[in-house]
PDB file of C-alpha atoms in Angstrom:
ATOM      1  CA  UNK A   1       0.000   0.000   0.000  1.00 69.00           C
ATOM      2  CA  UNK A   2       1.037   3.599  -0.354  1.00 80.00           C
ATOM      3  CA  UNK A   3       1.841   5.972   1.892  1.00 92.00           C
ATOM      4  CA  UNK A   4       1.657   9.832   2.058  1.00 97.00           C
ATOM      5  CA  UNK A   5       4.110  12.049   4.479  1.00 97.00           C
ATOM      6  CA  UNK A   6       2.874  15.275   5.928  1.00 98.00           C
ATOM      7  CA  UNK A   7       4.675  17.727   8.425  1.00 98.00           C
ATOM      8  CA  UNK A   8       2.789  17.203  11.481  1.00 97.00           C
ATOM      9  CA  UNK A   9       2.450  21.373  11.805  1.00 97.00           C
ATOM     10  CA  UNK A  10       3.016  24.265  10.053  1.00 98.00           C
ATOM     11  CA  UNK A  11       2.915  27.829  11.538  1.00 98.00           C
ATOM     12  CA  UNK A  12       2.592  31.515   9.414  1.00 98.00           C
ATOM     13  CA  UNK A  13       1.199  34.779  10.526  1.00 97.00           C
ATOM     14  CA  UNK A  14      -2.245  36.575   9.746  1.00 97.00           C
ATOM     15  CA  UNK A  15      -1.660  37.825   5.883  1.00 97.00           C
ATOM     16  CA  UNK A  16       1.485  35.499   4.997  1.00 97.00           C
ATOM     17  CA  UNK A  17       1.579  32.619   2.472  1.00 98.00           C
ATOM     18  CA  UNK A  18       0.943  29.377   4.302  1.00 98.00           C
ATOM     19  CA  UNK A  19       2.234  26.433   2.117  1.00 98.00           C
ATOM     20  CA  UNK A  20       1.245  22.677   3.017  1.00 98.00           C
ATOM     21  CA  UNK A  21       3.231  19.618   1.464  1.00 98.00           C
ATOM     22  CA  UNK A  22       2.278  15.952   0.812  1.00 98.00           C
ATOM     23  CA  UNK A  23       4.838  13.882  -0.660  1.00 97.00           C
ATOM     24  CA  UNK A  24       4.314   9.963  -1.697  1.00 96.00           C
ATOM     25  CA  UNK A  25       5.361   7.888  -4.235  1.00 93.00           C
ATOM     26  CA  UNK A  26       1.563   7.529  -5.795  1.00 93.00           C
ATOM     27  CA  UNK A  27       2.028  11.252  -7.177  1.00 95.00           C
ATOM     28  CA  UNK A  28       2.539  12.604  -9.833  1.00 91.00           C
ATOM     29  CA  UNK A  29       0.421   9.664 -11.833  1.00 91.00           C
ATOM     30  CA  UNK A  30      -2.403  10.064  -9.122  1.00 92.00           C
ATOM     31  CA  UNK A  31      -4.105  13.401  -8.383  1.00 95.00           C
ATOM     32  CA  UNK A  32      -4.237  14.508  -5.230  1.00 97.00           C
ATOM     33  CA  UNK A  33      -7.158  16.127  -3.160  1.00 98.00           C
ATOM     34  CA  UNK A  34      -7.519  18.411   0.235  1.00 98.00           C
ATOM     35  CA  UNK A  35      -9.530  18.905   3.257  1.00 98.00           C
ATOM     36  CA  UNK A  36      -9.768  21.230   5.577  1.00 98.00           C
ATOM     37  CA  UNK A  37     -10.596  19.947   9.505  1.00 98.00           C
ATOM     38  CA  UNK A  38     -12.078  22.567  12.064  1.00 98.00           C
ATOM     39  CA  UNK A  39     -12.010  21.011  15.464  1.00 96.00           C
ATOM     40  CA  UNK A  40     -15.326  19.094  15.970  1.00 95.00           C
ATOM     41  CA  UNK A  41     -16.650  19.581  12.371  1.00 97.00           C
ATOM     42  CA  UNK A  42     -16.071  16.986   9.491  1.00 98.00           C
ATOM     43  CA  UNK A  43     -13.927  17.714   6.786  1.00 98.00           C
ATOM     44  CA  UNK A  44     -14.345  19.714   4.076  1.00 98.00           C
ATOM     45  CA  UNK A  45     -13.118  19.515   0.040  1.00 98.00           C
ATOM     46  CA  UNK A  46     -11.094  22.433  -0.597  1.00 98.00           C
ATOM     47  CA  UNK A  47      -8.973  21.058  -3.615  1.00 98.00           C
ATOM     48  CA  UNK A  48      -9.317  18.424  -6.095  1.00 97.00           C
ATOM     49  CA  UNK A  49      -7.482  17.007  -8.985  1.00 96.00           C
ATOM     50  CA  UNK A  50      -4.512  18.814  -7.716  1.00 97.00           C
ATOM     51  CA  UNK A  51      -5.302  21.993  -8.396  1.00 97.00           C
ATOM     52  CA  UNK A  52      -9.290  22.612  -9.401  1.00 97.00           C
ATOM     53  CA  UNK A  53     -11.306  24.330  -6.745  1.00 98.00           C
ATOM     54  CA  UNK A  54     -14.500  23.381  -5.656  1.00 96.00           C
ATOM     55  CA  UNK A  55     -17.281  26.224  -5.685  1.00 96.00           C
ATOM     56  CA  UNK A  56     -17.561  28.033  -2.387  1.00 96.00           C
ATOM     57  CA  UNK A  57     -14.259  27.980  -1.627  1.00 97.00           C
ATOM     58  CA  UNK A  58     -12.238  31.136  -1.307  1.00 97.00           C
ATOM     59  CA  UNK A  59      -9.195  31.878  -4.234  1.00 97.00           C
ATOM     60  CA  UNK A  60      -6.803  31.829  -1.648  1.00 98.00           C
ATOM     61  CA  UNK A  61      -6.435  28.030  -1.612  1.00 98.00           C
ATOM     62  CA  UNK A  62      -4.366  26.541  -4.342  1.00 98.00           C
ATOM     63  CA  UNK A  63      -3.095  23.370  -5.008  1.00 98.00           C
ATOM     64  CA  UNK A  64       0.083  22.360  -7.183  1.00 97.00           C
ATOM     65  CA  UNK A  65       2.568  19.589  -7.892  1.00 96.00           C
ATOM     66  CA  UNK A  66       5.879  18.942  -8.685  1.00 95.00           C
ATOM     67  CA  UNK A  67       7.320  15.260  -9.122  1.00 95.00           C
ATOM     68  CA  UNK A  68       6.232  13.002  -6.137  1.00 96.00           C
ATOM     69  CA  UNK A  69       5.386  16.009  -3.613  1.00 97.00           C
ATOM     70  CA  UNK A  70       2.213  18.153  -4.052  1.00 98.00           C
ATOM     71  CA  UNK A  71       1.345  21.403  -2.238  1.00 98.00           C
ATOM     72  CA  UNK A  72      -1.328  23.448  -0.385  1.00 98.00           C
ATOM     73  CA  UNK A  73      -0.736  26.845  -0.532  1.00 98.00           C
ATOM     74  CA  UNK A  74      -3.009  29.398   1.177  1.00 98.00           C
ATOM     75  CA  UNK A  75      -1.980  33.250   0.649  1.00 98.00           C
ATOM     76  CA  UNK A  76      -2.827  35.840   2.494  1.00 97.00           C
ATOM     77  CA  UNK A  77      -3.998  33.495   6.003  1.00 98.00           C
ATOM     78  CA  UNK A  78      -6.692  34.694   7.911  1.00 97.00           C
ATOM     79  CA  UNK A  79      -7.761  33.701  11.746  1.00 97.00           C
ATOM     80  CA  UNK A  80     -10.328  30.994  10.314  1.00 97.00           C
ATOM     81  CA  UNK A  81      -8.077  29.170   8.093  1.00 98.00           C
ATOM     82  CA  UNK A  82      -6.730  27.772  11.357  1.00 98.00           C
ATOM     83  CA  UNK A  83      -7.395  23.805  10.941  1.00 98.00           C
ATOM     84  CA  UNK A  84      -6.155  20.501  10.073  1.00 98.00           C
ATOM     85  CA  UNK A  85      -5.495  19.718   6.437  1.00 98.00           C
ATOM     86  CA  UNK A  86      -5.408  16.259   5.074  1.00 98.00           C
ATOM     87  CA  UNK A  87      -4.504  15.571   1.780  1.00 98.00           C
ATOM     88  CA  UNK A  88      -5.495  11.924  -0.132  1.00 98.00           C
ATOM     89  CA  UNK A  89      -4.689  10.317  -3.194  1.00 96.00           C
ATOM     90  CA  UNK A  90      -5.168   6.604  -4.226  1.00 93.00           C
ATOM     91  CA  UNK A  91      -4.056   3.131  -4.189  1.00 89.00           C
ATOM     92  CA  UNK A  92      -4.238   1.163  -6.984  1.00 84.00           C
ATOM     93  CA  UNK A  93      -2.296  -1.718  -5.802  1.00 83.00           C
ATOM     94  CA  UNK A  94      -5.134  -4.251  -5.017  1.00 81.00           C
ATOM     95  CA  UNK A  95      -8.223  -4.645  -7.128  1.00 83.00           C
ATOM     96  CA  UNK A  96      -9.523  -1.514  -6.427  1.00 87.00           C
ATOM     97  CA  UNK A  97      -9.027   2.203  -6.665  1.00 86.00           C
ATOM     98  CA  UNK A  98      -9.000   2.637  -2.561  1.00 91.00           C
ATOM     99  CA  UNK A  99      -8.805   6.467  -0.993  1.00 94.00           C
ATOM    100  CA  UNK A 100      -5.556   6.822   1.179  1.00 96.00           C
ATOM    101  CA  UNK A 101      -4.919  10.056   3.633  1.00 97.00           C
ATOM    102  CA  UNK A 102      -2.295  11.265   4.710  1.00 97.00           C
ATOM    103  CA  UNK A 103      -1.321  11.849   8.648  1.00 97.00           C
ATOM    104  CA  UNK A 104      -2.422  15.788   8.672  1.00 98.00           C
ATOM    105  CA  UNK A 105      -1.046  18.560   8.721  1.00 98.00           C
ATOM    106  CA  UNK A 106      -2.227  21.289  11.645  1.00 98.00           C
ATOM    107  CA  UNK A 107      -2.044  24.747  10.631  1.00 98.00           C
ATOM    108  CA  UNK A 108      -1.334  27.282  12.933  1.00 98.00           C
ATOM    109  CA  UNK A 109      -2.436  31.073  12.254  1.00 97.00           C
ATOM    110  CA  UNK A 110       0.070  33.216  15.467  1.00 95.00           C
TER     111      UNK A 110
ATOM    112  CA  UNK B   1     -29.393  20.696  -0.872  1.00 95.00           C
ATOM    113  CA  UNK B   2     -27.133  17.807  -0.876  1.00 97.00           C
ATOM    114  CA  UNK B   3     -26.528  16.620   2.282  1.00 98.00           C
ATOM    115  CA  UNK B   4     -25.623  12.854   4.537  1.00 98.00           C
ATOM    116  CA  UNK B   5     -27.400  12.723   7.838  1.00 98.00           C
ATOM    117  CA  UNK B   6     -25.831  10.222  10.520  1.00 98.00           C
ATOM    118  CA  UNK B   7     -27.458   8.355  13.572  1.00 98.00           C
ATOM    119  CA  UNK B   8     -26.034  10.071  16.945  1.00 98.00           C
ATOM    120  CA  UNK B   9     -23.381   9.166  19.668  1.00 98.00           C
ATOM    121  CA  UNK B  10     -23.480   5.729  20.407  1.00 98.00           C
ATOM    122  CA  UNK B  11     -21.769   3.768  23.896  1.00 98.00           C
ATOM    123  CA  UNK B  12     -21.407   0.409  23.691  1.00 98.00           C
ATOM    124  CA  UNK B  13     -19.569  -2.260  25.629  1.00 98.00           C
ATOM    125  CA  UNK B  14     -16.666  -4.707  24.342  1.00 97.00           C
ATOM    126  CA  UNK B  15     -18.371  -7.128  22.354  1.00 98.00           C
ATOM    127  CA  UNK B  16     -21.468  -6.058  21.711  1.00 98.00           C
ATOM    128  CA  UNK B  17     -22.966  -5.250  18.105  1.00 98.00           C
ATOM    129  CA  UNK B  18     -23.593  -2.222  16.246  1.00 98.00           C
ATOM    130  CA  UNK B  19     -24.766  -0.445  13.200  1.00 98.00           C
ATOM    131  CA  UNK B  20     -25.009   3.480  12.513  1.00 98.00           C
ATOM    132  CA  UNK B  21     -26.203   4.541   9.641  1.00 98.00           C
ATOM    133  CA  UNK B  22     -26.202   7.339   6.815  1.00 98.00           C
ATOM    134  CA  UNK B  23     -29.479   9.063   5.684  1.00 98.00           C
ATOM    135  CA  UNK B  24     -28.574  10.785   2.008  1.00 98.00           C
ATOM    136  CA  UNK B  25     -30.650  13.766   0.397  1.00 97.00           C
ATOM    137  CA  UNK B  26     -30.707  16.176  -2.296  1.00 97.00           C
ATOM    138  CA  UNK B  27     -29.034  14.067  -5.065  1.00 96.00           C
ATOM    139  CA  UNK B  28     -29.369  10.759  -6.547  1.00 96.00           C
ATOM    140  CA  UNK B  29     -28.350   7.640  -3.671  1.00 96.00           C
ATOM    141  CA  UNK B  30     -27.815   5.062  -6.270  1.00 95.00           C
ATOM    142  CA  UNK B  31     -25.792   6.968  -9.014  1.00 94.00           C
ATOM    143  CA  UNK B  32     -22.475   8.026  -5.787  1.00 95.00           C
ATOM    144  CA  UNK B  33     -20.524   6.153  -4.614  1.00 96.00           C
ATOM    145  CA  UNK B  34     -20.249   6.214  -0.024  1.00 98.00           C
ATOM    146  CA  UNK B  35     -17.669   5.574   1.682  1.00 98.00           C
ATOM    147  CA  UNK B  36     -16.917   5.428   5.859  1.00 98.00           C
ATOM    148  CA  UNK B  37     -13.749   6.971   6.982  1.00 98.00           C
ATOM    149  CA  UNK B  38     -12.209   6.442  11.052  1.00 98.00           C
ATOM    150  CA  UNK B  39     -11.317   9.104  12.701  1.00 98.00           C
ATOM    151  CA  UNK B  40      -9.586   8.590  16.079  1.00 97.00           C
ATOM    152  CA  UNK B  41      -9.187  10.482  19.061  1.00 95.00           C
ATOM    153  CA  UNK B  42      -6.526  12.919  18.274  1.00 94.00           C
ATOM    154  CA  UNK B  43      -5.594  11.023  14.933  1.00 96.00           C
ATOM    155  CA  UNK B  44      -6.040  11.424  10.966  1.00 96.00           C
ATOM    156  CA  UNK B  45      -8.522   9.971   8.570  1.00 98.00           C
ATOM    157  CA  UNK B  46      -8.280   6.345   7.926  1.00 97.00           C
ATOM    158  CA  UNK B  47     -10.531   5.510   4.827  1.00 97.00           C
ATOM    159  CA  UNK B  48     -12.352   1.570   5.354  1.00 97.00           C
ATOM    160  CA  UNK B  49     -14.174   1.156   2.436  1.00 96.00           C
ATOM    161  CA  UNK B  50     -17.092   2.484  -0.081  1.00 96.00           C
ATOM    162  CA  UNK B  51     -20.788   1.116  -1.349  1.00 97.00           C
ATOM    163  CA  UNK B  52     -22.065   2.351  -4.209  1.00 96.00           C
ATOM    164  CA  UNK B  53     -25.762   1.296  -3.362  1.00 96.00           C
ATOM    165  CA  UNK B  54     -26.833   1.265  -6.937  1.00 93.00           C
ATOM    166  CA  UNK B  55     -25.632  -2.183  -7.804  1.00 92.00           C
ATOM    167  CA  UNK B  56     -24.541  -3.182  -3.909  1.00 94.00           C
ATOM    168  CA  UNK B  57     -20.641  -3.292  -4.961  1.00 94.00           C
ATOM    169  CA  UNK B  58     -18.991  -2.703  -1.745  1.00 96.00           C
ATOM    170  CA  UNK B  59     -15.018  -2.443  -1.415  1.00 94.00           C
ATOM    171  CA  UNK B  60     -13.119  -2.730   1.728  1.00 95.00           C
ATOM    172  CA  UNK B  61      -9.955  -0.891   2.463  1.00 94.00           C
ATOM    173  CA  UNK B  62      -7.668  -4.063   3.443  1.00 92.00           C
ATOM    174  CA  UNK B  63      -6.995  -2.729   7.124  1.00 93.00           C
ATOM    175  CA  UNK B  64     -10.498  -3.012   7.370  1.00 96.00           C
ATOM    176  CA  UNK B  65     -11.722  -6.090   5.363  1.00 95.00           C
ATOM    177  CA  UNK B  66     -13.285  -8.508   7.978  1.00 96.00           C
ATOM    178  CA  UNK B  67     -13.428  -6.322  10.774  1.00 97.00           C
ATOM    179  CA  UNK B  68     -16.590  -4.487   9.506  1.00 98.00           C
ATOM    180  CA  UNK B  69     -19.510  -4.197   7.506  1.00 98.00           C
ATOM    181  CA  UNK B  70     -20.931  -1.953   5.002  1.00 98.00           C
ATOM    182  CA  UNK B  71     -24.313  -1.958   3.432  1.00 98.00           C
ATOM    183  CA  UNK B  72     -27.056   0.185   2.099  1.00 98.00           C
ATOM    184  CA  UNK B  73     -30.576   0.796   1.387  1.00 97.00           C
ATOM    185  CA  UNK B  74     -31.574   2.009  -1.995  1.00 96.00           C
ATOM    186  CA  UNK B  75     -35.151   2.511  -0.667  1.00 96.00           C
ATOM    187  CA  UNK B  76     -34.622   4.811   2.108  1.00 97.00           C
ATOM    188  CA  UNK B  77     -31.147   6.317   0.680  1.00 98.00           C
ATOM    189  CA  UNK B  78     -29.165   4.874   3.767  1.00 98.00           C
ATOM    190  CA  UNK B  79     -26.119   3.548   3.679  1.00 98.00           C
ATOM    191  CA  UNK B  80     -25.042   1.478   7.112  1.00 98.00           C
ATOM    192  CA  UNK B  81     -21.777   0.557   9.163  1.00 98.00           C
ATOM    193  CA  UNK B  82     -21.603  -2.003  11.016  1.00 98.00           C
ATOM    194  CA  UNK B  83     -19.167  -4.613  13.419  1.00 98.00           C
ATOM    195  CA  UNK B  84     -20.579  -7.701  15.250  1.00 98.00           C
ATOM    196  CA  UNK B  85     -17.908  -7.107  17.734  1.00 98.00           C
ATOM    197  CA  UNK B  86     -16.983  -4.536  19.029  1.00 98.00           C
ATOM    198  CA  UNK B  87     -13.289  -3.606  20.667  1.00 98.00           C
ATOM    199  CA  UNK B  88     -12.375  -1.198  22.722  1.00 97.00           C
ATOM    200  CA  UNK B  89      -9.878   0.122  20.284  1.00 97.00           C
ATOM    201  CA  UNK B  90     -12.804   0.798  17.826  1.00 98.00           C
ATOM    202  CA  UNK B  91     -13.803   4.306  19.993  1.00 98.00           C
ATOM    203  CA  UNK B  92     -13.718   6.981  17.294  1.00 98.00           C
ATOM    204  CA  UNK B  93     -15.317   9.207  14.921  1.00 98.00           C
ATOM    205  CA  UNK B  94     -16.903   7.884  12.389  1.00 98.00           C
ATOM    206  CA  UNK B  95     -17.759   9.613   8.977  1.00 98.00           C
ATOM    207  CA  UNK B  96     -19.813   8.861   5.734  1.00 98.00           C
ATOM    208  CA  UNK B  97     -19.182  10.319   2.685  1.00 98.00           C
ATOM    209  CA  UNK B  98     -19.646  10.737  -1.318  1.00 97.00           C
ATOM    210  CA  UNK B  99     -17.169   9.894  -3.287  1.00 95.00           C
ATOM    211  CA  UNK B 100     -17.668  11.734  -6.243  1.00 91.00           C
ATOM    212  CA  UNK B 101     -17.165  10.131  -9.726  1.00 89.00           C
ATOM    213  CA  UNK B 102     -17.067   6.961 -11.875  1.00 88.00           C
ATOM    214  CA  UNK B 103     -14.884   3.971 -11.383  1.00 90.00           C
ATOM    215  CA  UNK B 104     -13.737   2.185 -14.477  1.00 89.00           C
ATOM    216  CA  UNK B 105     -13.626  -1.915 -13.525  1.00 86.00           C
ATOM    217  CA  UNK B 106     -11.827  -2.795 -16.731  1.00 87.00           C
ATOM    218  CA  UNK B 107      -8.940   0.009 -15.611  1.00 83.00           C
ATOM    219  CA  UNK B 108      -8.975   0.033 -12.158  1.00 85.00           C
ATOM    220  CA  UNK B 109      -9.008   4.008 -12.661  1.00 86.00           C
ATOM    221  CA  UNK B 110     -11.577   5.927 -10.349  1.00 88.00           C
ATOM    222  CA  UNK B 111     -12.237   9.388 -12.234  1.00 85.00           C
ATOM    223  CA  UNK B 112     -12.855  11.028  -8.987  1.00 90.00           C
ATOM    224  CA  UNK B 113     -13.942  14.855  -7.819  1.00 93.00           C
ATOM    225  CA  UNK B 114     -13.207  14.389  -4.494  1.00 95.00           C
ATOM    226  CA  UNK B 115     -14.844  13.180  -1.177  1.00 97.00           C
ATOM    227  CA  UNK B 116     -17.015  16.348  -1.796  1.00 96.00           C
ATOM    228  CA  UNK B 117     -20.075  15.944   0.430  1.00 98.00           C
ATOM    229  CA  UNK B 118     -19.770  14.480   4.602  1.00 98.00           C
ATOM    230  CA  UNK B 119     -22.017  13.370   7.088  1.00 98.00           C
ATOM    231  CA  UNK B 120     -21.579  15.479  10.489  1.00 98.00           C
ATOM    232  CA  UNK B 121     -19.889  12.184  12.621  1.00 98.00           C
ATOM    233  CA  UNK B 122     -20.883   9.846  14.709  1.00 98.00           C
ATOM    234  CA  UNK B 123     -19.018   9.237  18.165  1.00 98.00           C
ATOM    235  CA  UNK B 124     -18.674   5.773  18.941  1.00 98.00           C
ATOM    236  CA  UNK B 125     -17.277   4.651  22.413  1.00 98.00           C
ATOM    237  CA  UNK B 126     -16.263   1.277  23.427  1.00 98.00           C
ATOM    238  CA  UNK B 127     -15.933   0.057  26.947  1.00 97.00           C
ATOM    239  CA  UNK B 128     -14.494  -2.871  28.831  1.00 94.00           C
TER     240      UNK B 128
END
């Protein structure tokens, strides 16, 4: 099965660029998709297929990807981006196209 | 408005059955894909497998094959979790959700959008 690596926090001040990475050997021939975690609430799509946005969700989250590492990059943080972000690919290895997460990442707005 | 609906907080003792469930609205039950994802104290997502209740097809995540269940109702758009046993080291947060998308059998390609749409949770908690 396949694994995907997270940093287990990231920290950036109100108005700076936070960026997010997710690095696994599924990428770059699987997309990759994020979700944002508030504490007690269920997770929520923010990016999909790498870098497409769903509707609703502000310009300031992007997604890109370079070789086997892919990125969340939020510019300009504010207060309520403060969260856990999981990204997920897939896993192809058994007979069936399986979801896979990675460990989280908890963001941190000082 | 699209939307999955789960059954509440549940306590249950070691060994004793359960099944929670996942009421869908607003879109089409039998054309998605639903999957359950784990969620443990303090922990990431763990995904543990998907229905797509139009045809019954039902995959398990292999961490999870044989310790659970997953089923679903076409009739009354619910989709169900359940163990026969329960351990103690099942206590978590448990989450439905549409997987947006088609799966290709003959490729073994899942053309996905994303997990796009999630039930609210449902706190389970084991005892000895």
């Amino acid at each position: 099965s396949y694994e995907l690596t997270q940093p287990p926090s990231v920290s950036v001040s109100p108005g700076q660029t936070a960026r997010i990475t997710c690095s696994g050997d599924v990428f770059p021939e699987q997309y990759s998709y994020w979700y944002q975690q508030k504490p007690g609430q269920a997770p929520t799509l923010v990016i999909y297929k790498d870098s497409e946005r769903p509707s609703g969700i502000p310009e300031r989250f992007s997604g890109s990807s370079s070789g086997t590492t892919v990125t969340l990059t939020i510019s300009g943080v504010q207060a309520e981006d403060e969260a856990d972000y999981h990204c997920q690919s897939v896993d192809n290895s058994g007979t069936f196209s399986h979801v896979v997460f990675g460990g989280g990442t908890q963001l941190t707005v000082l | 408005e699209v939307q999955l609906v789960q059954s509440g907080p549940v306590v249950k003792k070691f060994g004793e059955s359960l099944k929670i469930s996942c009421k869908a609205s607003g879109y089409s039950f039998a054309s998605d894909w639903v999957g359950w994802v784990r969620q443990l104290p303090g922990k990431g997502l763990e995904w543990m497998g998907i229905i797509h209740p139009g045809d019954s097809d039902t995959r398990y995540s292999p961490s999870f094959e044989g310790q659970v269940t997953i089923s679903a109702d076409e009739s009354i758009s619910t989709a169900y979790l359940q163990w026969s046993r329960l351990k103690v080291s099942d206590t978590a947060r448990y989450y439905c959700a549409r997987r947006k998308g088609h799966y290709y059998v003959t490729r073994n390609y899942f053309d996905s959008y994303g997990v796009d749409v999630w039930g609210q949770g449902t706190t389970v908690i084991v005892s000895s």
